[in-house]
Amino acid sequence: MILRSFHLLLVASATLVVTTQVNAQTTSNAGYLESDPEMARFLFFLNRIGLSPGDGDIIMAPVNEAFGNLDKADHPQYEVWLKYKEQPEFIMHLKHVITSHVLLGDEVGVPLRVGEIWDNSRTDLRTASSGLVGNATITQDPKMIEDVPFSAIVSADIATTDGYINALSEVIWPRYLADGIINQLFDDRSWKYAFTTMANLILHTGMEDKIDAIYDNGLTLLVPPNRRFNRGEIDLPLLLSNDMFDYCKEFVLSHMVSYIHHSQSIFAKEETQYLLISERKTHLWVATTENQIRFQSELVLLFDQVSRAGLWHGIDLPLKPPSIRDFTDFTWKSTDQDTSDCMKVFINSLVDSRRLGEEMGVKLTMFCPSGAAFKQFNNEDYQRLLEPEWRRHCTEFLMNMITEGYHTRAELVSKAPSTITFLNGATYDLRRTGDAVRIKNGPGEQARSYFGDLIATDGYLHMTDRVITPTAVSRSVYDQTKENPDYSLVTENIDFVDMQDYIDRDLPITFLAPYDRAWWRVRFSTIDGEAIINRHIFRGLYFCDVIANMTEITSVKGDVHAVELRGDNQENLFIGGAFVFDCDILARNGVLHHIDRVLDMEYPTEPPTTSPAPTGTPAPSVSFQPSQNPAGPPPTVSFANINFQSGYVRPTNPPNFYEPFFTSGGSAPTLSYLGKNNMLATGVTLVVSTMLLLLC
C-alpha cells in the first residue's frame, strides 16, 4: 500500500498542515472527508445541501479555517454568509457556494490533476450540479479558480477511488454571488434570454439600491425577458416618460417580493395555490400546476437565479400593478377561483376599475360572482349582456357588483345588519352568515362571500356564490314603466290594447314614455290606441346621446319624429316636440326615456283649470353632452325623483275629462282614454249612438 504523501504549501506566510492516517487511494471521497477532521465543516455543509462527495471527480475541499475566515466580521461576504449557513430560505445560496467545490473532469469519471486543470488553455470546469450552478471559471494567468488563487491549495492531488481531493485555505465564492441582481441582469451573456429592459427600468426609477439591499429574509424579483415586453403590450417609451414615473415605480414594485421564494420551497408547500404580498403591497398569486410554477398566471421560464442577497426568476410576461380588473383576468387561469365571467363583463363594458376609482377619488370593493354562480344565472340574459350592442347594460350589470370604499369581508361582517349601496345606486341588505358576508336582494336572491380580500391597487376583490341581478337585467321596459306611479296611464293604455307582451319581451326596443300629466291633456278614439303606443316604440337601442346626434327617428310603424336640441348650450333634447326629461333608464329588453307629452297629439289651446299644465319645458334631471356618453352610470330605478318645472304637483285624482276646456275652438268632441273602464264605457256609448242614428 502506498501511503498518502504530505503536500505542504506556504499560505500568507503561514504553514497549514493537512494530516490523515488513511490510505487515500483505497477510500472514497466521502470516506476521506469523514476521516479528516480538518474538513469536517465542508462535509457538514455537503450533507446539509444533500450533495454526495462521490458525485464529483475533483473535490476542492475548504478546510475548517477557511470557513472560519468567512465567519469573521471583516470578511466581505460575512453578512450574507451568516444567512446562507443559518437561514433555511437561503439554502439555495448555500448550495451554490458548496456545489462550486465539487467538480467534474472533461469526461465524467475521468478526474484531472492540478497540472491538468491549469494547462494554459482551460477556461472552466463543470460542477457536479451544472444544471443548478453552472461551470466554475478557471483563470490561467494568474492561476485562479473563480476568485480563489492557486496559492490557496494547501494540499493537492490527494488520490481517492473517486478522483482527486485538493485542500483549500479559502472558500470558493462564485462570482455571480458577489454580484447584485442588477449586474446579473445586465450580464446576460450566459442566459437564454436577455433581461436588460427590466434592469433599465429599475435604474430609471432609482430603485437599484432597494433591489440589491440585504434584507433579513432576502428578496425575490420576477423578471420578464426583453422581447416579452412587446408581447405583453407594454409601451416602454410611455412607461419611461415623466408622466408615468410613479406608475413605473409601481410596475417595478409589482415584480418584487420580500423573502427568498426558490422553486424547492414553492413545490414543498402543501398548497398548490397561495397568495404573497408584493412590495407594491398588493396580492400576488403563486400556483404550481403540472410541475410548473406561475406567478399571477405567468409561467416561470428560468428558475432560481441567485444573487448576493436575493434571487430572481425569469417569467413569461410582465406583471402589471394589479387592479381589481386585472385580478379577474389572471386569477381564473391558474387557480380554482373562477373569475372568468367577471373578466368578460369588464371586457365588454370597457371599464377599467383603476381609472374608475381614480376618477371617483375613492378605493373600490368588488363582489365577483364565481363561474358556478353565473351558471345559475339566466344564460340568455347573460349572453346578451356580452354583445357590444348591450354594452351600457353590461356596464350597469358591472356597477351592480362594485361599491365605494376599501372594505374587507371582516369589516363588512362587523357592519351587518345594515345596507350596502353599489355604484349603480342600488341598495341591498347587508347580512352575515357566520363569518361570511351576505348580500340580500329580497327573499329570492342572496349572495354570500366565502373567499376574497384580494388586495389590488384600487381596492378589494371578493368572490360570491350568487349573482345579484340589477333592474337593468331583471325588469323589462314594461316593468320599469308599470312600477313607476307617475306612469300609470301609459301602462293602462298598453294593457288595454294588449301590447304588454310586446313591450315586455321583444328586444331590443327603445320606448318613450309620456308621464301621466301628458295623457290627461289629450283625447283619442279607442281604435287609435295601438297606433299611439306604437309611435313611442323604436326598434334598437337609442340612448339620449345617440338620438342627440340624429335629425329624426322612425318608430316601429314608420312614424317619423324630428329630433331637436334646444337651450343656450343645446342641452335639452326634444323628440317630436316632446321634451326628454329623464334619459337612459335601462331595462332587460331595451332602454326607456321619459317625455312630457304624447307624440303627434294636438294639445288644447286652453290649459286646464284644476291642474295647470306646464307652461314651460321641465328642467332636465341630468344635462348631457350630445357628442359624448353620459358621465357616470345611468339611473336604473324608475321611482327616482323627477325634476318637473317649478310649481308642478302630481294630482292624486284625475280631472273631469268632460269639461269643455278639453276641446278646442268649437271643433267636434274628441275622446280621451285614461283607463280601461272609462274607455269601455265610452266605446259602448259610441256604439249605441251610431245604432240610433242608423235607425232614424
C-alpha angles and dihedrals in degrees: 000000000000113000119220113266120227119247113203121190130174112239119187091337091303128107117227117191120199110200135189139163101207130097100253095197092059099046134069128246090260093047092051094048091048091053097048112075090195089069098044096111093050090051090048092056092045089056091046094057092041097243120141118220087223090068089076134069093200122036119196096196118192113213122231093265091058090060089043089060090056088055092061117100093229093060111106092229096042097107096051095036090062088057094045095054099038111030118071093212088066094054090112090058091049089051091055093051097046097038089056087072096056108076140174132225125238087276121027109262094021107102125201129224121226091260091054092050094053097043096139092257111055117104103179148002126219118244122227088249099040091158088061105032108015122211131336112238117239120201117196100193109060094016109243142147106214101317096329113106123229089246089069089074102100096174122021137198099006099180120225134166088263099047134275134335122204118194114222131199090204135050116244106240112194110237093233089058088060089056130080122233094262094060090046092054091052092046095064098146094111097046130088089229135040117238103181095115092067090045090054092049089053091051091045091057093043093239099127093107091050091051095049098038119121108249127189092250101017131245134269120209124194111212127189117206118255096254093051092067090072092046089050089054093241110161099216098186089053092044090054094049121109093246091058097045095109092045090049089057090050088050092055093043090053088064094051126087126179116235127039109281105185123175096255093055091048094050091044092064119100091223116081090200130029142148132255129185115240123213085258083067092241128119122270121199118223116191133175114203130158091358090303132114124224131187112201085346092303113128120239107239099177121031135210106352100179125207131182096284105001148031136233137199127205109232132195101244137007119272116232120212094273117245123188088264091052091053090056088052102054106021095078093048098069107011136059092247102102108211095152096111092052088051090054090051090051091049096050095042091051089222121150108201093205093053090044091055092046092051091049092043092229142098117250138220119208129197105205116194112226124242088259090053092054090051087063091050123091102276095203092056092044095050090049090054089057093058115101092234089062095048095124091051088049089052090051088050090052093047087056088066099050130072132183120262140041103277128170118205090248090056092050092048089053090054095053130145095047138085135278126207123206129209093264089061096253115139122205136179115269112215139156136232105198104301093341126100114239124197113197125202100181122302095306103056126047123158121196128195116214096160132037145085091130104167113226131174090258103036144294133325120208128181122227133197096223139038116244104217118222122214090253086070104027101046128058126216087263092051093049090053098042095051093054111087092208090063103048094120097055090052090048090053090048091050093047094057091041095242097129094102091052095050092039100049113016117095150244100013138150117213128195106206118198112212121240094264090063093053092051089062098056139063128199142164122266091243090059095056098093093045091051093052091047090056087066097050124086129185111240136020110300111178120191095255089050093050090046089064092053130082096209140004129209124218126223090267096047100264108151117214123190118234119218136177115211136176134070090291097026088251097141120082121211125186117190089344093306119121115233102219100166118041139196104004099176122221136179094260102029146318133302131210126188118226134185100231144029110263119252094003121126114233124218115264091222115064120229116266099213098051112015115223117234111277094200140029113285113245112257118250091224127022111219136191108239093216096049139056115262111269116252130359116323121245117272105180115082093204092066115130116273119217103225121178117286114283098023116133120180107240117233093215128043117246125251103276095197095066112115096244088078091070123065127225103334095305121148114288116266131203129240122201113213103153141002096255094050091047093050091049091049091048092053091049091053093050093050093047092050093051092050091053091051092050090051 
